[in-house]
Amino acid sequence: MKTKMSVFAAGILFCCFSACASVPEKTAPENVPKETAASPNIVFVEKIQSALESGDIDRAIRLFDTEMPESLRNDVDLEILKASLLLSADRTEEASAVANRLLQSDPSNQDVLELSAEIAIASGNKQSQTTIINQLLKADPNNATANIIQGNQQALKKKYKLALKNYQRALISEPDNQDALFGYAQMCYYTNDINTSRETFNRLLQENPENSLAWQYLGKLAAEDENYKAATEYIQKAIELEPERYDFYIDLGQYMRNRGQFAEAEKAWSKAIEIDPTYFLGYTYRAGLYDEQNRIKEALKDYHKIIETNPKYYFAYEEIGILEFHEQNWQVARQAFLKAESIRSSSAYQMMIMITYMKEKKLLDAKNYAQKCMKTMNRESLDYKIMRLLHDQGPINAENAIIKDLDKETDKNKRGKMMFYFAMYYQLKGMDKIANEYFAKITQMQTPLFFEYRLAEWALLQN
């Protein structure tokens, strides 16, 4: 909106300035000294232009209210500019009043209709927005403003191909429209048309080298090719233009991490957190980095910040449970797994909860919890059989049956997970040699995708 408004305002000011500066020869007074002051109209337009160039929208609006010459008060272009400025200043009701007044005089004025559509979006008036967009598209199916608005709506719904078509139509009527170029390039990125996306972002940057988001997406495109050095250079250009934008530092951290520059990655994510300490994503990336570096206390601190800022993010509870289990903080680990299980039910979480009770010698609590869980489990499943084994602490024939089931299990990750809980059964019984044999089998697995793998590694290191 700001890009469009600034271009739109510049166009209006150019028209107004030209009109104010033009004086028909036949009406020009004779013998006027060269030093005669400029007309009030020109002075007013110059002041508006100066305010906009300095980015002072409030001053520009005040000029309309305090210094606008009577001869310009009914100028439609200037009234549209005023409404645009009011909208940019979040004074939507005042902007709407100006636009409605203009529409009463000329209901088919395309510029006013386009502005009214933007006002309807800002005020959340979906019915008015739909009516105006339909009116614009009826007059011109390729109307840029209407198609950009529809494209943005489709993009939010993740209907990227439909959004792409909207932006394409917008570019038919306005080939250099920066919002349409950005939307088109972004949708090409999401629909995996990488070359067209890159070409369009570069074209946009030719129009406006200060478009920080275009630089950001060039970074994403470079990262798609695993060219993290180029990706870093692109995102750094974006940061130069917007040094306080949160997501730029998230991207920078990812590129630095992929380049093996872990200290720089940490620095980037820490900057993102500094910009907005209430958003969880920066903590997520930094916690993962700390976790990889075995900086357990720092990782735990960040994981706790994640659940503070995003209480429904089950993965953080899982990580807290894993790390607190490693630290032998059984009660804290149990609370984390209980919370994770309440968000995303899992027999693995249930078994971890039961084991923490057993680690604390709270055998009755462990049995009661296991009985509750087993009521909803498939009695033929390996999960149920191991939960029953933990609950009953045997017998030998149950152990043998599970060994056979583990050998039959074709899902590698499922087999690895269940081996861990089978190993924990032996560890809890004090049979460390057998437990370690299973822990060792788990650690020999390639590309494990289950959290119990780390616990198996730690269990071996502790022995």
Coordinates of C-alpha atoms in Angstrom, one line a residue:
M1 CA 0.0 0.0 0.0
K2 CA 2.8 2.5 0.9
T3 CA 4.6 1.8 -2.4
K4 CA 1.4 2.3 -4.4
M5 CA 0.4 5.4 -2.4
S6 CA 3.8 7.1 -2.9
V7 CA 3.8 6.5 -6.6
F8 CA 0.1 7.5 -6.8
A9 CA 0.8 10.7 -4.7
A10 CA 3.8 11.6 -6.9
G11 CA 1.6 11.3 -10.0
I12 CA -1.1 13.5 -8.5
L13 CA 1.3 16.1 -7.3
F14 CA 2.9 16.2 -10.8
C15 CA -0.5 16.8 -12.3
C16 CA -1.4 19.4 -9.8
F17 CA 2.0 21.1 -10.0
S18 CA 1.7 21.2 -13.8
A19 CA -1.8 22.6 -13.7
C20 CA -0.9 25.2 -11.1
A21 CA 2.2 26.3 -12.9
S22 CA 0.4 26.7 -16.3
V23 CA -1.0 30.1 -17.0
P24 CA -2.6 30.8 -20.4
E25 CA -0.8 33.5 -22.3
K26 CA -3.9 35.5 -23.0
T27 CA -4.6 35.9 -19.3
A28 CA -1.1 36.5 -18.1
P29 CA -0.7 40.1 -16.9
E30 CA 1.8 42.3 -18.7
N31 CA 4.9 43.8 -17.1
V32 CA 4.9 41.3 -14.1
P33 CA 8.3 41.5 -12.4
K34 CA 10.3 38.2 -12.5
E35 CA 10.6 38.2 -8.7
T36 CA 6.9 38.1 -8.2
A37 CA 6.0 35.5 -5.6
A38 CA 4.7 32.1 -6.8
S39 CA 0.9 31.6 -6.7
P40 CA -0.6 30.2 -3.5
N41 CA -1.6 27.0 -5.4
I42 CA 2.0 26.3 -6.4
V43 CA 3.3 27.1 -2.9
F44 CA 0.7 24.7 -1.4
V45 CA 1.6 21.9 -3.7
E46 CA 5.3 22.4 -3.1
K47 CA 4.7 22.2 0.7
I48 CA 2.8 19.0 0.3
Q49 CA 5.5 17.6 -1.9
S50 CA 8.2 18.6 0.7
A51 CA 6.2 16.9 3.5
L52 CA 5.9 13.7 1.6
E53 CA 9.5 13.6 0.5
S54 CA 10.5 13.9 4.2
G55 CA 8.0 11.1 5.1
D56 CA 5.9 13.4 7.3
I57 CA 2.4 12.3 6.4
D58 CA 0.8 14.0 9.4
R59 CA 2.3 17.4 8.3
A60 CA 0.9 16.8 4.8
I61 CA -2.5 16.2 6.2
R62 CA -2.4 19.3 8.4
L63 CA -1.5 21.3 5.3
F64 CA -4.7 20.2 3.7
D65 CA -6.7 21.4 6.7
T66 CA -4.9 24.7 7.3
E67 CA -3.3 26.0 4.1
M68 CA -5.2 24.7 1.2
P69 CA -6.2 27.6 -1.1
E70 CA -10.0 27.9 -1.8
S71 CA -9.3 27.5 -5.5
L72 CA -8.1 23.9 -4.9
R73 CA -10.7 22.7 -2.4
N74 CA -12.8 21.0 -5.1
D75 CA -9.8 19.5 -6.9
V76 CA -10.6 15.7 -7.2
D77 CA -7.0 14.6 -7.5
L78 CA -6.0 16.5 -4.4
E79 CA -9.0 15.1 -2.5
I80 CA -7.9 11.6 -3.5
L81 CA -4.4 12.3 -2.3
K82 CA -5.8 13.5 1.0
A83 CA -7.8 10.4 1.5
S84 CA -4.8 8.3 0.6
L85 CA -2.7 10.1 3.2
L86 CA -5.5 9.6 5.8
L87 CA -5.6 5.9 5.1
S88 CA -1.8 5.7 5.4
A89 CA -2.1 7.4 8.8
D90 CA -4.7 4.8 9.9
R91 CA -7.4 7.4 9.9
T92 CA -9.8 5.1 8.0
E93 CA -13.1 6.8 8.9
E94 CA -11.9 10.2 7.7
A95 CA -10.5 8.6 4.5
S96 CA -13.8 6.8 3.9
A97 CA -15.7 10.1 4.4
V98 CA -13.6 11.8 1.7
A99 CA -13.9 8.8 -0.7
N100 CA -17.7 8.5 -0.2
R101 CA -18.1 12.2 -0.9
L102 CA -16.1 11.9 -4.1
L103 CA -18.1 8.8 -5.2
Q104 CA -21.3 10.8 -4.8
S105 CA -20.1 13.2 -7.4
D106 CA -18.7 10.6 -9.7
P107 CA -19.7 7.0 -8.9
S108 CA -17.5 5.5 -11.7
N109 CA -14.3 7.3 -10.9
Q110 CA -11.8 4.4 -11.1
D111 CA -9.1 6.1 -8.9
V112 CA -11.7 6.7 -6.2
L113 CA -13.1 3.2 -6.4
E114 CA -9.6 1.7 -6.1
L115 CA -8.9 3.9 -3.1
S116 CA -12.3 2.8 -1.6
A117 CA -11.3 -0.8 -2.0
E118 CA -8.1 -0.2 0.0
I119 CA -10.2 1.6 2.7
A120 CA -12.6 -1.3 2.9
I121 CA -9.7 -3.7 3.5
A122 CA -8.3 -1.5 6.2
S123 CA -11.6 -1.1 7.9
G124 CA -12.5 -4.8 7.6
N125 CA -15.6 -4.2 5.6
K126 CA -15.6 -7.3 3.4
Q127 CA -19.0 -6.7 1.9
S128 CA -18.0 -3.2 0.6
Q129 CA -14.7 -4.6 -0.5
T130 CA -16.3 -7.3 -2.6
T131 CA -18.8 -4.9 -4.1
I132 CA -16.1 -2.4 -5.2
I133 CA -13.8 -5.1 -6.5
N134 CA -16.6 -6.6 -8.6
Q135 CA -17.4 -3.1 -9.9
L136 CA -13.8 -2.5 -10.9
L137 CA -13.4 -5.9 -12.6
K138 CA -16.7 -5.5 -14.5
A139 CA -15.3 -2.3 -16.0
D140 CA -11.8 -3.8 -16.6
P141 CA -11.1 -7.5 -15.9
N142 CA -7.4 -6.6 -15.7
N143 CA -7.7 -3.8 -13.2
A144 CA -4.5 -3.9 -11.3
T145 CA -5.8 -2.8 -7.9
A146 CA -8.7 -5.3 -7.9
N147 CA -6.5 -8.2 -9.1
I148 CA -3.8 -7.4 -6.6
I149 CA -6.3 -7.4 -3.8
Q150 CA -7.8 -10.7 -4.9
G151 CA -4.3 -12.1 -5.4
N152 CA -3.3 -11.2 -1.9
Q153 CA -6.5 -12.9 -0.5
Q154 CA -5.8 -16.1 -2.5
A155 CA -2.2 -16.1 -1.3
L156 CA -3.3 -15.9 2.4
K157 CA -5.5 -18.9 1.7
K158 CA -2.4 -20.6 0.2
K159 CA -4.2 -20.9 -3.2
Y160 CA -1.0 -19.9 -5.0
K161 CA -2.0 -20.8 -8.5
L162 CA -5.2 -18.7 -8.3
A163 CA -3.2 -15.8 -6.8
L164 CA -0.6 -16.1 -9.6
K165 CA -3.4 -15.6 -12.2
N166 CA -4.6 -12.5 -10.4
Y167 CA -1.1 -11.0 -10.4
Q168 CA -0.7 -11.9 -14.1
R169 CA -3.9 -10.0 -15.0
A170 CA -2.7 -7.0 -12.9
L171 CA 0.5 -6.9 -14.9
I172 CA -1.4 -6.8 -18.2
S173 CA -2.8 -3.4 -17.3
E174 CA 0.2 -2.1 -15.3
P175 CA 3.4 -4.0 -16.3
D176 CA 5.5 -2.0 -13.9
N177 CA 3.2 -2.2 -10.9
Q178 CA 5.6 -3.1 -8.0
D179 CA 2.9 -4.8 -5.9
A180 CA 1.9 -7.0 -8.8
L181 CA 5.5 -7.8 -9.7
F182 CA 6.2 -8.8 -6.1
G183 CA 3.1 -10.9 -5.8
Y184 CA 3.8 -12.6 -9.2
A185 CA 7.4 -13.4 -8.2
Q186 CA 6.4 -14.6 -4.8
M187 CA 3.7 -17.0 -6.2
C188 CA 6.2 -18.3 -8.8
Y189 CA 8.5 -19.1 -5.8
Y190 CA 5.7 -20.9 -4.0
T191 CA 4.7 -22.9 -7.1
N192 CA 8.3 -23.8 -7.7
D193 CA 8.8 -21.8 -10.9
I194 CA 12.2 -20.8 -9.6
N195 CA 13.7 -19.2 -12.7
T196 CA 10.6 -17.0 -13.4
S197 CA 10.6 -16.0 -9.7
R198 CA 14.2 -14.9 -9.8
E199 CA 13.8 -13.0 -13.1
T200 CA 10.8 -11.2 -11.8
F201 CA 12.4 -10.2 -8.5
N202 CA 15.4 -8.9 -10.4
R203 CA 13.0 -6.9 -12.7
L204 CA 11.3 -5.5 -9.6
L205 CA 14.7 -4.4 -8.2
Q206 CA 15.4 -2.6 -11.4
E207 CA 12.2 -0.6 -10.8
N208 CA 13.0 -0.2 -7.1
P209 CA 16.4 -1.2 -5.8
E210 CA 15.2 -0.4 -2.2
N211 CA 12.6 -3.1 -2.1
S212 CA 13.9 -5.1 0.8
L213 CA 11.5 -8.0 0.4
A214 CA 12.7 -8.6 -3.1
W215 CA 16.3 -8.9 -1.8
Q216 CA 15.1 -11.3 0.9
Y217 CA 13.4 -13.6 -1.7
L218 CA 16.5 -13.6 -3.9
G219 CA 18.2 -14.9 -0.8
K220 CA 15.6 -17.6 -0.4
L221 CA 16.1 -18.5 -4.1
A222 CA 19.9 -18.7 -3.7
A223 CA 19.3 -21.0 -0.6
E224 CA 17.2 -23.3 -2.7
D225 CA 20.3 -23.9 -4.8
E226 CA 22.3 -24.3 -1.6
N227 CA 24.3 -21.2 -2.5
Y228 CA 24.3 -19.9 1.1
K229 CA 27.1 -17.4 0.5
A230 CA 25.0 -15.6 -2.2
A231 CA 21.9 -16.0 0.1
T232 CA 23.8 -14.3 2.9
E233 CA 24.8 -11.4 0.6
Y234 CA 21.2 -10.9 -0.5
I235 CA 19.7 -10.9 3.0
Q236 CA 22.4 -8.5 4.2
K237 CA 21.2 -6.1 1.5
A238 CA 17.7 -6.5 2.8
I239 CA 18.9 -5.8 6.3
E240 CA 20.7 -2.6 5.2
L241 CA 17.3 -1.3 4.0
E242 CA 15.3 -2.5 7.0
P243 CA 17.7 -3.2 9.9
E244 CA 14.9 -3.9 12.4
R245 CA 12.9 -6.5 10.5
Y246 CA 12.6 -9.8 12.5
D247 CA 12.3 -12.3 9.7
F248 CA 15.4 -11.0 7.9
Y249 CA 17.5 -12.1 10.9
I250 CA 15.8 -15.5 11.0
D251 CA 16.9 -16.0 7.4
L252 CA 20.4 -14.7 8.0
G253 CA 20.8 -17.1 10.9
Q254 CA 19.7 -20.1 8.8
Y255 CA 22.2 -19.2 6.0
M256 CA 25.0 -18.7 8.6
R257 CA 24.2 -22.0 10.2
N258 CA 24.3 -23.8 6.9
R259 CA 27.7 -22.2 6.2
G260 CA 29.0 -23.6 9.5
Q261 CA 29.3 -20.1 11.0
F262 CA 27.5 -21.0 14.2
A263 CA 28.5 -18.0 16.2
E264 CA 27.1 -15.7 13.5
A265 CA 23.9 -17.7 13.3
E266 CA 23.5 -17.4 17.1
K267 CA 24.1 -13.6 16.8
A268 CA 21.5 -13.3 14.0
W269 CA 18.8 -15.2 15.9
S270 CA 19.6 -13.2 19.1
K271 CA 19.0 -10.0 17.2
A272 CA 15.6 -11.3 16.0
I273 CA 14.7 -12.0 19.6
E274 CA 15.9 -8.6 20.6
I275 CA 13.6 -7.0 18.0
D276 CA 10.6 -9.0 19.2
P277 CA 11.0 -11.0 22.4
T278 CA 7.3 -12.0 22.3
Y279 CA 7.6 -14.1 19.2
F280 CA 8.6 -17.8 19.5
L281 CA 10.5 -18.5 16.2
G282 CA 13.9 -16.9 17.1
Y283 CA 14.0 -18.9 20.3
T284 CA 13.2 -22.1 18.3
Y285 CA 16.2 -21.7 16.0
R286 CA 18.5 -20.6 18.8
A287 CA 17.4 -23.4 21.1
G288 CA 18.1 -25.9 18.3
L289 CA 21.6 -24.5 17.9
Y290 CA 22.3 -24.7 21.6
D291 CA 20.9 -28.2 21.7
E292 CA 23.2 -29.3 18.9
Q293 CA 26.2 -27.8 20.7
N294 CA 25.2 -29.6 23.9
R295 CA 24.6 -26.3 25.7
I296 CA 21.8 -27.9 27.7
K297 CA 21.0 -25.1 30.1
E298 CA 20.9 -22.4 27.4
A299 CA 18.8 -24.6 25.2
L300 CA 16.4 -25.3 28.1
K301 CA 16.1 -21.6 28.8
D302 CA 15.1 -20.9 25.2
Y303 CA 12.7 -23.9 25.0
H304 CA 10.9 -22.5 28.1
K305 CA 10.7 -19.1 26.3
I306 CA 9.1 -20.9 23.3
I307 CA 6.3 -22.3 25.4
E308 CA 5.9 -19.0 27.2
T309 CA 5.4 -17.2 23.8
N310 CA 3.6 -20.1 22.0
P311 CA 2.0 -22.4 24.5
K312 CA 0.6 -24.8 21.8
Y313 CA 4.0 -25.6 20.3
Y314 CA 4.2 -29.3 21.4
F315 CA 7.7 -29.8 20.0
A316 CA 9.1 -27.4 22.7
Y317 CA 7.5 -29.5 25.4
E318 CA 9.0 -32.6 23.9
E319 CA 12.5 -31.1 23.8
I320 CA 12.1 -29.9 27.4
G321 CA 11.1 -33.4 28.4
I322 CA 14.1 -34.9 26.6
L323 CA 16.6 -32.5 28.1
E324 CA 15.2 -32.6 31.6
F325 CA 15.1 -36.4 31.5
H326 CA 18.8 -36.3 30.5
E327 CA 19.4 -34.0 33.5
Q328 CA 17.5 -36.4 35.7
N329 CA 14.9 -33.8 36.6
W330 CA 12.2 -36.4 36.5
Q331 CA 9.2 -34.3 37.7
V332 CA 10.0 -31.4 35.3
A333 CA 10.5 -33.9 32.5
R334 CA 7.2 -35.5 33.3
Q335 CA 5.3 -32.2 33.3
A336 CA 6.7 -31.4 29.9
F337 CA 5.8 -34.8 28.4
L338 CA 2.3 -34.5 30.0
K339 CA 1.8 -31.2 28.3
A340 CA 3.1 -32.5 24.9
E341 CA 0.8 -35.5 25.2
S342 CA -2.2 -33.3 25.9
I343 CA -1.5 -31.4 22.6
R344 CA -0.5 -34.3 20.5
S345 CA -1.3 -37.7 21.9
S346 CA 1.5 -40.2 21.6
S347 CA 2.3 -43.6 23.2
A348 CA 5.9 -42.6 23.3
Y349 CA 5.1 -39.6 25.5
Q350 CA 2.9 -41.9 27.7
M351 CA 5.8 -44.3 28.2
M352 CA 8.2 -41.5 29.0
I353 CA 5.7 -40.2 31.6
M354 CA 5.4 -43.7 33.1
I355 CA 9.2 -44.1 33.2
T356 CA 9.7 -40.8 35.0
Y357 CA 7.3 -42.0 37.8
M358 CA 9.3 -45.2 38.0
K359 CA 12.6 -43.3 38.1
E360 CA 11.2 -41.5 41.2
K361 CA 10.2 -44.8 42.7
K362 CA 6.5 -43.7 42.5
L363 CA 5.5 -47.2 41.4
L364 CA 1.8 -46.9 42.2
D365 CA 1.5 -43.6 40.3
A366 CA 3.3 -45.3 37.4
K367 CA 0.9 -48.3 37.4
N368 CA -2.2 -46.1 37.7
Y369 CA -1.1 -43.9 34.8
A370 CA -0.2 -47.0 32.6
Q371 CA -3.6 -48.5 33.3
K372 CA -5.3 -45.4 32.2
C373 CA -3.3 -45.3 28.9
M374 CA -3.7 -49.0 28.1
K375 CA -7.5 -48.7 28.1
T376 CA -7.3 -46.8 24.8
M377 CA -4.4 -48.8 23.2
N378 CA -4.6 -51.6 20.6
R379 CA -3.9 -54.7 22.6
E380 CA -2.1 -56.3 19.6
S381 CA 0.2 -53.3 19.2
L382 CA 3.9 -53.3 20.2
D383 CA 3.2 -50.1 22.1
Y384 CA 0.6 -51.9 24.3
K385 CA 2.8 -54.9 24.9
I386 CA 5.8 -52.8 26.1
M387 CA 3.5 -50.6 28.2
R388 CA 2.1 -53.8 29.8
L389 CA 5.6 -55.2 30.3
L390 CA 6.6 -52.0 32.1
H391 CA 3.5 -52.1 34.2
D392 CA 3.8 -55.8 35.1
Q393 CA 7.7 -55.8 35.2
G394 CA 7.6 -59.1 33.3
P395 CA 7.1 -62.0 32.8
I396 CA 9.8 -63.7 30.7
N397 CA 7.4 -65.0 28.1
A398 CA 6.2 -61.4 27.5
E399 CA 9.8 -60.4 27.0
N400 CA 10.3 -63.1 24.5
A401 CA 7.1 -62.2 22.6
I402 CA 8.3 -58.6 22.3
I403 CA 11.7 -59.7 21.1
K404 CA 10.0 -61.5 18.2
D405 CA 7.8 -58.5 17.5
L406 CA 10.8 -56.2 17.3
D407 CA 12.4 -58.6 14.8
K408 CA 9.3 -58.5 12.7
E409 CA 8.8 -54.7 12.8
T410 CA 9.6 -53.3 9.3
D411 CA 9.3 -49.6 10.2
K412 CA 12.8 -48.7 11.2
N413 CA 11.9 -45.7 13.3
K414 CA 9.1 -47.6 15.1
R415 CA 11.5 -50.4 15.8
G416 CA 14.1 -48.0 17.2
K417 CA 11.6 -46.3 19.4
M418 CA 10.2 -49.5 20.8
M419 CA 13.7 -50.9 21.4
F420 CA 14.5 -47.8 23.6
Y421 CA 11.5 -48.5 25.9
F422 CA 12.4 -52.2 25.9
A423 CA 15.9 -51.2 27.0
M424 CA 14.4 -48.9 29.7
Y425 CA 12.5 -51.9 31.0
Y426 CA 15.8 -53.8 31.6
Q427 CA 17.5 -50.6 33.0
L428 CA 14.7 -50.1 35.5
K429 CA 15.1 -53.8 36.6
G430 CA 18.9 -53.2 37.1
M431 CA 19.8 -55.3 34.1
D432 CA 22.2 -52.7 32.6
K433 CA 24.1 -55.1 30.4
I434 CA 21.0 -56.1 28.4
A435 CA 19.8 -52.5 28.4
N436 CA 23.0 -51.3 26.9
E437 CA 22.9 -53.9 24.2
Y438 CA 19.7 -52.4 23.0
F439 CA 20.9 -48.9 23.4
A440 CA 23.9 -49.8 21.3
K441 CA 21.6 -51.3 18.6
I442 CA 19.7 -48.1 18.5
T443 CA 22.8 -45.9 18.1
Q444 CA 24.0 -48.0 15.2
M445 CA 20.9 -47.2 13.2
Q446 CA 21.3 -44.8 10.2
T447 CA 19.4 -41.5 9.9
P448 CA 17.2 -42.0 13.0
L449 CA 14.1 -39.8 13.1
F450 CA 13.0 -40.4 16.6
F451 CA 13.8 -38.5 19.8
E452 CA 14.6 -41.6 21.8
Y453 CA 17.8 -42.0 19.8
R454 CA 19.5 -39.2 21.7
L455 CA 18.4 -40.7 25.0
A456 CA 20.0 -44.0 24.0
E457 CA 23.2 -42.2 23.2
W458 CA 23.3 -40.5 26.5
A459 CA 22.4 -43.7 28.3
L460 CA 25.5 -45.4 26.8
L461 CA 27.7 -42.4 27.7
Q462 CA 26.6 -42.5 31.3
N463 CA 27.6 -46.2 31.7

